[in-house]
C-alpha positions as YAML, in Angstrom:
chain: A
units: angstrom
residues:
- id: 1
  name: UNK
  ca: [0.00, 0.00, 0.00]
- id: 2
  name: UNK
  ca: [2.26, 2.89, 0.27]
- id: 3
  name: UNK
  ca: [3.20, 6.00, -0.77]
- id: 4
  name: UNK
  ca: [5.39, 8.55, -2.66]
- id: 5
  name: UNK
  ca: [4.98, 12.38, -2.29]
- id: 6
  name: UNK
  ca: [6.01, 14.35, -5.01]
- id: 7
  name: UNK
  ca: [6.79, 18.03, -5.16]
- id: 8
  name: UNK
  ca: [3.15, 18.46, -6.63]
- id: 9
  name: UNK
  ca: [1.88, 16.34, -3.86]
- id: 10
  name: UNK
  ca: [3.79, 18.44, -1.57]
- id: 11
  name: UNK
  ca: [2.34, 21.87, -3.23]
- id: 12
  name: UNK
  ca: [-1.44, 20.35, -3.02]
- id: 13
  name: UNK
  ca: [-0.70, 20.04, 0.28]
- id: 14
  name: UNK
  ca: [0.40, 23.63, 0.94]
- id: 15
  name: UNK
  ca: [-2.46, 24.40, -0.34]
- id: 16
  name: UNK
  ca: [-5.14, 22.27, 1.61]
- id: 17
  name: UNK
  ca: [-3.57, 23.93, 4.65]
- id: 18
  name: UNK
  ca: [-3.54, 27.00, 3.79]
- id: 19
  name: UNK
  ca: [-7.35, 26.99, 3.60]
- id: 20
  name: UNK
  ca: [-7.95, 25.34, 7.14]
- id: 21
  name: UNK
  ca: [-5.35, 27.91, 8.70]
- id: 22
  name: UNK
  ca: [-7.39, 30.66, 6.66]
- id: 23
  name: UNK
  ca: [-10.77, 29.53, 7.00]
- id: 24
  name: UNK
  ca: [-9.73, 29.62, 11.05]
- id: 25
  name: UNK
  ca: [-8.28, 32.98, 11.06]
- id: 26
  name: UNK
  ca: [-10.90, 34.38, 14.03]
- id: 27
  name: UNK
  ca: [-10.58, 31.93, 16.14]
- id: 28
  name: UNK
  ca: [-6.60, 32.24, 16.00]
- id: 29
  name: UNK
  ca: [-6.87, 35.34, 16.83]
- id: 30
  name: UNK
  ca: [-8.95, 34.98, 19.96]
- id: 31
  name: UNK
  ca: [-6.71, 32.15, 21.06]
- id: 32
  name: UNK
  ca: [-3.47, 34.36, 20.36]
- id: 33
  name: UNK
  ca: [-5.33, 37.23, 21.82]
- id: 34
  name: UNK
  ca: [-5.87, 35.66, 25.34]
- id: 35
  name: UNK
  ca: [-2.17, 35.14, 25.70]
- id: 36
  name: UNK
  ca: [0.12, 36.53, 23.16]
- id: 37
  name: UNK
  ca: [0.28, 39.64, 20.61]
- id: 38
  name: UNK
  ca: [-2.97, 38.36, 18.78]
- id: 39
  name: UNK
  ca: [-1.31, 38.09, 15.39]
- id: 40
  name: UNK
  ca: [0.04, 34.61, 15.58]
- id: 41
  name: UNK
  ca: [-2.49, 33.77, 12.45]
- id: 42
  name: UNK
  ca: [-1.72, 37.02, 10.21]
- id: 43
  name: UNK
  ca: [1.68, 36.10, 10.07]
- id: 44
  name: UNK
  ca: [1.21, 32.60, 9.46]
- id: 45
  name: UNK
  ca: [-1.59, 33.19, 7.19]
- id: 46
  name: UNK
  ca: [1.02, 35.34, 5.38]
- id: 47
  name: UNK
  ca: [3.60, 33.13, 4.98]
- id: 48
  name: UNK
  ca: [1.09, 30.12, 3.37]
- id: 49
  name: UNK
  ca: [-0.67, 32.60, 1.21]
- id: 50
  name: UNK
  ca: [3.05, 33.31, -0.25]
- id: 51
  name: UNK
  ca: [3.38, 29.94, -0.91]
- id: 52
  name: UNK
  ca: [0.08, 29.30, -2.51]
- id: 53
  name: UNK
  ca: [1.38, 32.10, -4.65]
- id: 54
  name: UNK
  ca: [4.15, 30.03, -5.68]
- id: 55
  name: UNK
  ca: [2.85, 27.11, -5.69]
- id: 56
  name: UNK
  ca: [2.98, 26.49, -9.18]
- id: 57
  name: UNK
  ca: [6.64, 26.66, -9.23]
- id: 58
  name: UNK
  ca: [7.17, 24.64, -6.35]
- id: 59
  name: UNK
  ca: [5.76, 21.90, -8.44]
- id: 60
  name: UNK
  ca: [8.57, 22.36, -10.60]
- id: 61
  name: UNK
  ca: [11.63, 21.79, -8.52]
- id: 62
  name: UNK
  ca: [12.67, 18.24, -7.16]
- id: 63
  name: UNK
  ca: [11.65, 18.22, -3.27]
- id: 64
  name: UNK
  ca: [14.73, 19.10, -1.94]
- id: 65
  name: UNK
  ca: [14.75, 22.85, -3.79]
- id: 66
  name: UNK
  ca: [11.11, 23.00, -2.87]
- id: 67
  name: UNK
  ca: [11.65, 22.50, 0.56]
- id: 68
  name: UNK
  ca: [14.77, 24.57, 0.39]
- id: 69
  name: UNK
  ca: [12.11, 27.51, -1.25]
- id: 70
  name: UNK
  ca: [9.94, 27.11, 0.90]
- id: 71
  name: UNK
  ca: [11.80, 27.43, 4.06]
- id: 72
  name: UNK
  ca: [13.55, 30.87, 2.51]
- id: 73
  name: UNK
  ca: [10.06, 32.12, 1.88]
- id: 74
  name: UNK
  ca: [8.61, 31.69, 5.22]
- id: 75
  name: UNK
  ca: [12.02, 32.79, 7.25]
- id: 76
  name: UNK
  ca: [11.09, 35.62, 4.99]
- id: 77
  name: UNK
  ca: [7.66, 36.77, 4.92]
- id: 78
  name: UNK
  ca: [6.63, 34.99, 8.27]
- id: 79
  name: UNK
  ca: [6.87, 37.74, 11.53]
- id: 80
  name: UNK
  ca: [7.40, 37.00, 14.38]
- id: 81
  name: UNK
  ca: [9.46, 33.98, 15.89]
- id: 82
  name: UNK
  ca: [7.27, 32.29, 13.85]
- id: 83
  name: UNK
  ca: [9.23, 32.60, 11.07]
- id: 84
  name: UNK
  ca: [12.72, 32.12, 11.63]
- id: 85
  name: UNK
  ca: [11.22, 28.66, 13.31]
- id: 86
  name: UNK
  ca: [9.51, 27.50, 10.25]
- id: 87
  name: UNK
  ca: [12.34, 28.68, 8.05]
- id: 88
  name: UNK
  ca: [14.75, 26.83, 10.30]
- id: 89
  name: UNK
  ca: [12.31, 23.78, 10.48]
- id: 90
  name: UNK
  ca: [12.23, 23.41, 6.50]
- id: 91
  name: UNK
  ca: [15.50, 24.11, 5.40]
- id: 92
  name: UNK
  ca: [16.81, 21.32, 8.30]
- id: 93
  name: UNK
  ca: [14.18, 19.28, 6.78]
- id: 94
  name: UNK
  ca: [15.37, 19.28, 3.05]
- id: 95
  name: UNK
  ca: [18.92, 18.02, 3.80]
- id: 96
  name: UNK
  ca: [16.86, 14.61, 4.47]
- id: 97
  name: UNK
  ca: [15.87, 15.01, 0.89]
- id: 98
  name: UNK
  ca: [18.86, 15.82, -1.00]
- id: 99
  name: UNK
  ca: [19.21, 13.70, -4.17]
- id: 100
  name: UNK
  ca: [15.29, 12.24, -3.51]
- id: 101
  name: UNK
  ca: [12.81, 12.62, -6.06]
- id: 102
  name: UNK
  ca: [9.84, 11.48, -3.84]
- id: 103
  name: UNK
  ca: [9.13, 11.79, -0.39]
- id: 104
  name: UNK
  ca: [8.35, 7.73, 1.32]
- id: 105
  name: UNK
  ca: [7.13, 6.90, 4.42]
- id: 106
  name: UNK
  ca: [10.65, 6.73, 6.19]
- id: 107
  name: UNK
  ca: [11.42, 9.78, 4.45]
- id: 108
  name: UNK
  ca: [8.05, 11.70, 5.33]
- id: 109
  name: UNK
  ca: [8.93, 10.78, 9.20]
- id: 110
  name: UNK
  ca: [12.59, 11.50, 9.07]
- id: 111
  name: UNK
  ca: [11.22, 14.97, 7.65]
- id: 112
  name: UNK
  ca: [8.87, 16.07, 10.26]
- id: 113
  name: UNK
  ca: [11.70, 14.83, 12.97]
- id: 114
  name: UNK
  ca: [14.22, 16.85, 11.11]
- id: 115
  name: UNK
  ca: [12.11, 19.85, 11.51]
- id: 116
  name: UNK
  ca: [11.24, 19.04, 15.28]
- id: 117
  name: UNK
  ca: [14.44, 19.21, 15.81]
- id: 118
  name: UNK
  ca: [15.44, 22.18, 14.25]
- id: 119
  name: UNK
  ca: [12.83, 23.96, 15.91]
- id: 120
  name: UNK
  ca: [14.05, 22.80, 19.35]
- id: 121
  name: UNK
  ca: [17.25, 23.92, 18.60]
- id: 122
  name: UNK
  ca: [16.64, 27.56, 17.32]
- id: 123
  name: UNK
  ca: [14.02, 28.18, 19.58]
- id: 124
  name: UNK
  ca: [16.15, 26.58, 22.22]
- id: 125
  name: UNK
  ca: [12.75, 24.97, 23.69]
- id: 126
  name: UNK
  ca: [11.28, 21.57, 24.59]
- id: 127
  name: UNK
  ca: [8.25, 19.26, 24.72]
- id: 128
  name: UNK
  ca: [5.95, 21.02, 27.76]
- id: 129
  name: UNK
  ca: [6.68, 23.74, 27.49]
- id: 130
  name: UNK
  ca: [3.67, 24.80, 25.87]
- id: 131
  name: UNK
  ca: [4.57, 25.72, 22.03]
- id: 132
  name: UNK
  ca: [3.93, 24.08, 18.56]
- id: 133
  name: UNK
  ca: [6.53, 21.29, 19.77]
- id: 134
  name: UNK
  ca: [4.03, 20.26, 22.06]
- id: 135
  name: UNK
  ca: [1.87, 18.91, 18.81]
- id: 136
  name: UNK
  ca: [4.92, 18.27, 16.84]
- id: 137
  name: UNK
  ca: [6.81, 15.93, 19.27]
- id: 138
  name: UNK
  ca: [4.16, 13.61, 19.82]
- id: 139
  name: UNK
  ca: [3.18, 13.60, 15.83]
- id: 140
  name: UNK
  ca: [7.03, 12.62, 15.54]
- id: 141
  name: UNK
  ca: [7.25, 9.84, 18.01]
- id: 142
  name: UNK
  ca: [4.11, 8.32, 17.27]
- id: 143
  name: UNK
  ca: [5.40, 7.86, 13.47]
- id: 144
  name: UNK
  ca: [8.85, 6.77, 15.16]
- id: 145
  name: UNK
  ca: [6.96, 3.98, 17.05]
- id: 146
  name: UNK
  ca: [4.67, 3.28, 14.03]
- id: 147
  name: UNK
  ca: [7.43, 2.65, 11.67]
- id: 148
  name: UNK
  ca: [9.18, 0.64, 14.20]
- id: 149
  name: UNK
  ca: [6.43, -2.12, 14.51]
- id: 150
  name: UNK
  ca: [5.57, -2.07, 10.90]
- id: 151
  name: UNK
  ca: [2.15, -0.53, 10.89]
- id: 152
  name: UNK
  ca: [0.59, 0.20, 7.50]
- id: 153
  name: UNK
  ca: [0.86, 3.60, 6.16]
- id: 154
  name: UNK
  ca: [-2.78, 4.92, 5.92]
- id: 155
  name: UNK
  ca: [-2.57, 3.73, 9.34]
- id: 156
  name: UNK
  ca: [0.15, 5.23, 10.60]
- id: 157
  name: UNK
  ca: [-1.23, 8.42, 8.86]
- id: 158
  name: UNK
  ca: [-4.59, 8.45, 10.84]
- id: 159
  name: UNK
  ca: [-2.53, 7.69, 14.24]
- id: 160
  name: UNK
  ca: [0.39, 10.08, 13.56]
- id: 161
  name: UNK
  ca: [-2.83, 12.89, 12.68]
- id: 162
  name: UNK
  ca: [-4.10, 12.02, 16.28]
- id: 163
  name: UNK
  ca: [-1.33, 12.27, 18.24]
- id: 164
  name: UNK
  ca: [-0.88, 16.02, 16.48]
- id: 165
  name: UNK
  ca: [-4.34, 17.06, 17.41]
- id: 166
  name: UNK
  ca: [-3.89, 15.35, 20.76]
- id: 167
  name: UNK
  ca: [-0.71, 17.22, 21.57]
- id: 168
  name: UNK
  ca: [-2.14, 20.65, 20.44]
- id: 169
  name: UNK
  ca: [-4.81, 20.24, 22.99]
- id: 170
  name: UNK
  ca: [-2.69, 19.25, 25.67]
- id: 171
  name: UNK
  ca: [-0.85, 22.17, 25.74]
- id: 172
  name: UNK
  ca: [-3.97, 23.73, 27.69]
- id: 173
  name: UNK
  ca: [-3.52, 22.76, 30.98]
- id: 174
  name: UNK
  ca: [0.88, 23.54, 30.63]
- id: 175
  name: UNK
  ca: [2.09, 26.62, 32.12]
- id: 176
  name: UNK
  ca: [4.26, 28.59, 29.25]
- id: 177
  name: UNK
  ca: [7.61, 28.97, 29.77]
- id: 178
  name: UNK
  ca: [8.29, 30.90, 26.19]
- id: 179
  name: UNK
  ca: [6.27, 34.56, 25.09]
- id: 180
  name: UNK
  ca: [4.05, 36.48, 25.97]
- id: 181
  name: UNK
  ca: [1.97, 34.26, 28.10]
- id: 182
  name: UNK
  ca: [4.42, 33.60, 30.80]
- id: 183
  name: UNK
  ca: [3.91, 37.56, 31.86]
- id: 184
  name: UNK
  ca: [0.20, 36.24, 32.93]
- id: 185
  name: UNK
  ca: [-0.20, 34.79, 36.16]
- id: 186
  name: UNK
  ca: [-1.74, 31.93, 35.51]
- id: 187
  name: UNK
  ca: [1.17, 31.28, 32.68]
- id: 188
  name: UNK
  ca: [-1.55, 30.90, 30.39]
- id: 189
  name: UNK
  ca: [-3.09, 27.60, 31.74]
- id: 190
  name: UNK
  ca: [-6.31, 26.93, 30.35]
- id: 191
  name: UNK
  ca: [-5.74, 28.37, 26.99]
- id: 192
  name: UNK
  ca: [-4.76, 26.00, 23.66]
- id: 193
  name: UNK
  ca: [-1.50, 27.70, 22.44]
- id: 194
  name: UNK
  ca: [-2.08, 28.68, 18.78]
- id: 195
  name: UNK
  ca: [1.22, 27.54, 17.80]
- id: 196
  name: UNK
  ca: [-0.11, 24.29, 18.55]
- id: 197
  name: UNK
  ca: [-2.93, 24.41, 16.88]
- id: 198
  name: UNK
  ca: [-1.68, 25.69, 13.21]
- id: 199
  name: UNK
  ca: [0.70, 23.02, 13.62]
- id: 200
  name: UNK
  ca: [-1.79, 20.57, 14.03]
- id: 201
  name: UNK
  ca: [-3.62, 21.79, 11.00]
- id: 202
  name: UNK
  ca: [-0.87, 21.09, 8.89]
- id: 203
  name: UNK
  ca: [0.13, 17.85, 10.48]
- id: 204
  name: UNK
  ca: [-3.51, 16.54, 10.06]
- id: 205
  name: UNK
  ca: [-3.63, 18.45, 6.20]
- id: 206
  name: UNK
  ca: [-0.47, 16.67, 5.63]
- id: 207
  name: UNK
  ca: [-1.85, 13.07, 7.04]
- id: 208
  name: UNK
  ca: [-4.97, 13.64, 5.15]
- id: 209
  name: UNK
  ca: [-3.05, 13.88, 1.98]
- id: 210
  name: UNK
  ca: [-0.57, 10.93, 2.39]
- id: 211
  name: UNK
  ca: [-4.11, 8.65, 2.79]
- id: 212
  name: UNK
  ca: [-5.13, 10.10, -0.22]
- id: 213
  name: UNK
  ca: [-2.05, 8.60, -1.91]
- id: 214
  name: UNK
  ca: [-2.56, 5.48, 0.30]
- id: 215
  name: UNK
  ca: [-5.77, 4.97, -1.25]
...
């Protein structure tokens, strides 16, 4: 049964979440608003409508320039942290997929990891902490695990899609330790942290995709 993303499956994809993070701009907002700056969904927003922009071209270059591209673009046009994470997170992540002309199942995982990673390590955070590695990390090791036993991909895809949305909801009851929130008294504790929660649009986008391809 598996699967191979190509850089037009990857740009479909960039799309499809680009309209969930768009169609939930409000409710961003009033998440970001309770503890942050409020504009943690304009500036992602920003950076996916750039790449819908491109999109087209994307499709053209083997998956290691798109990802390179894409991770310029959003270090670029995202504000904010935000940016320089993402940025960080993709151009980490296409040195997994140097010479590749698809994207696999061991790839896909070794990809999201690569980007967990990198995001630790810029934003020089960790898992509880109450950011978007708090959806990411669990999205990663439940692949990690998945792979290991030899579950099939589609899935692995609905499992790995769980354990993202899971993740962004736990991050309601953690106290921040990073932003704006930890200036609160209550560090932010019960409110979802929005960084979470874009992630884990993507992350389920993404899933949703790869069982398309599964299929």
């Amino acid at each position: 049964m598996g699967f191979q993303l190509t850089s037009k499956d990857y740009a479909n994809y960039i799309r499809k979440a680009y309209e969930l993070i768009h169609a939930n701009g409000d409710y961003i907002t009033a998440l970001d608003s309770a503890t942050g700056d409020g504009d943690h969904w304009t500036n992602i927003n920003m950076g996916f409508e750039k790449l819908v922009e491109v999109a087209e071209e994307l499709e053209q270059k083997s998956v290691f320039e798109e990802f390179m591209q894409i991770g310029t673009i959003m270090m670029s046009v995202i504000g904010g942290s935000s940016g320089v994470l993402y940025g960080s997170a993709y151009l980490a992540a296409a040195k997994v997929l140097k010479g590749k002309e698809t994207i696999g199942n061991e790839e896909l995982c070794q990809v999201l990891d690569a980007m967990l990673q990198a995001i630790m390590s810029r934003g020089n955070a960790q898992k509880g902490w109450k950011t978007m590695i708090d959806c990411l990390a669990p999205a990663v090791e439940c692949y990690q695990a998945c792979i290991a036993v030899g579950i099939d991909e589609k899935t692995t895809a609905d499992k790995v899609k769980q354990a993202a949305i899971v993740g962004a909801e736990s991050t309601k009851a953690m106290e921040a330790v990073r932003g704006r929130a930890t200036y609160q008294a209550n560090k932010g504790v019960g409110h979802l942290d929005p960084g979470a929660v874009t992630m884990s649009y993507q992350i389920a986008t993404l899933m949703d995709c790869v069982k398309e391809l599964c299929e």
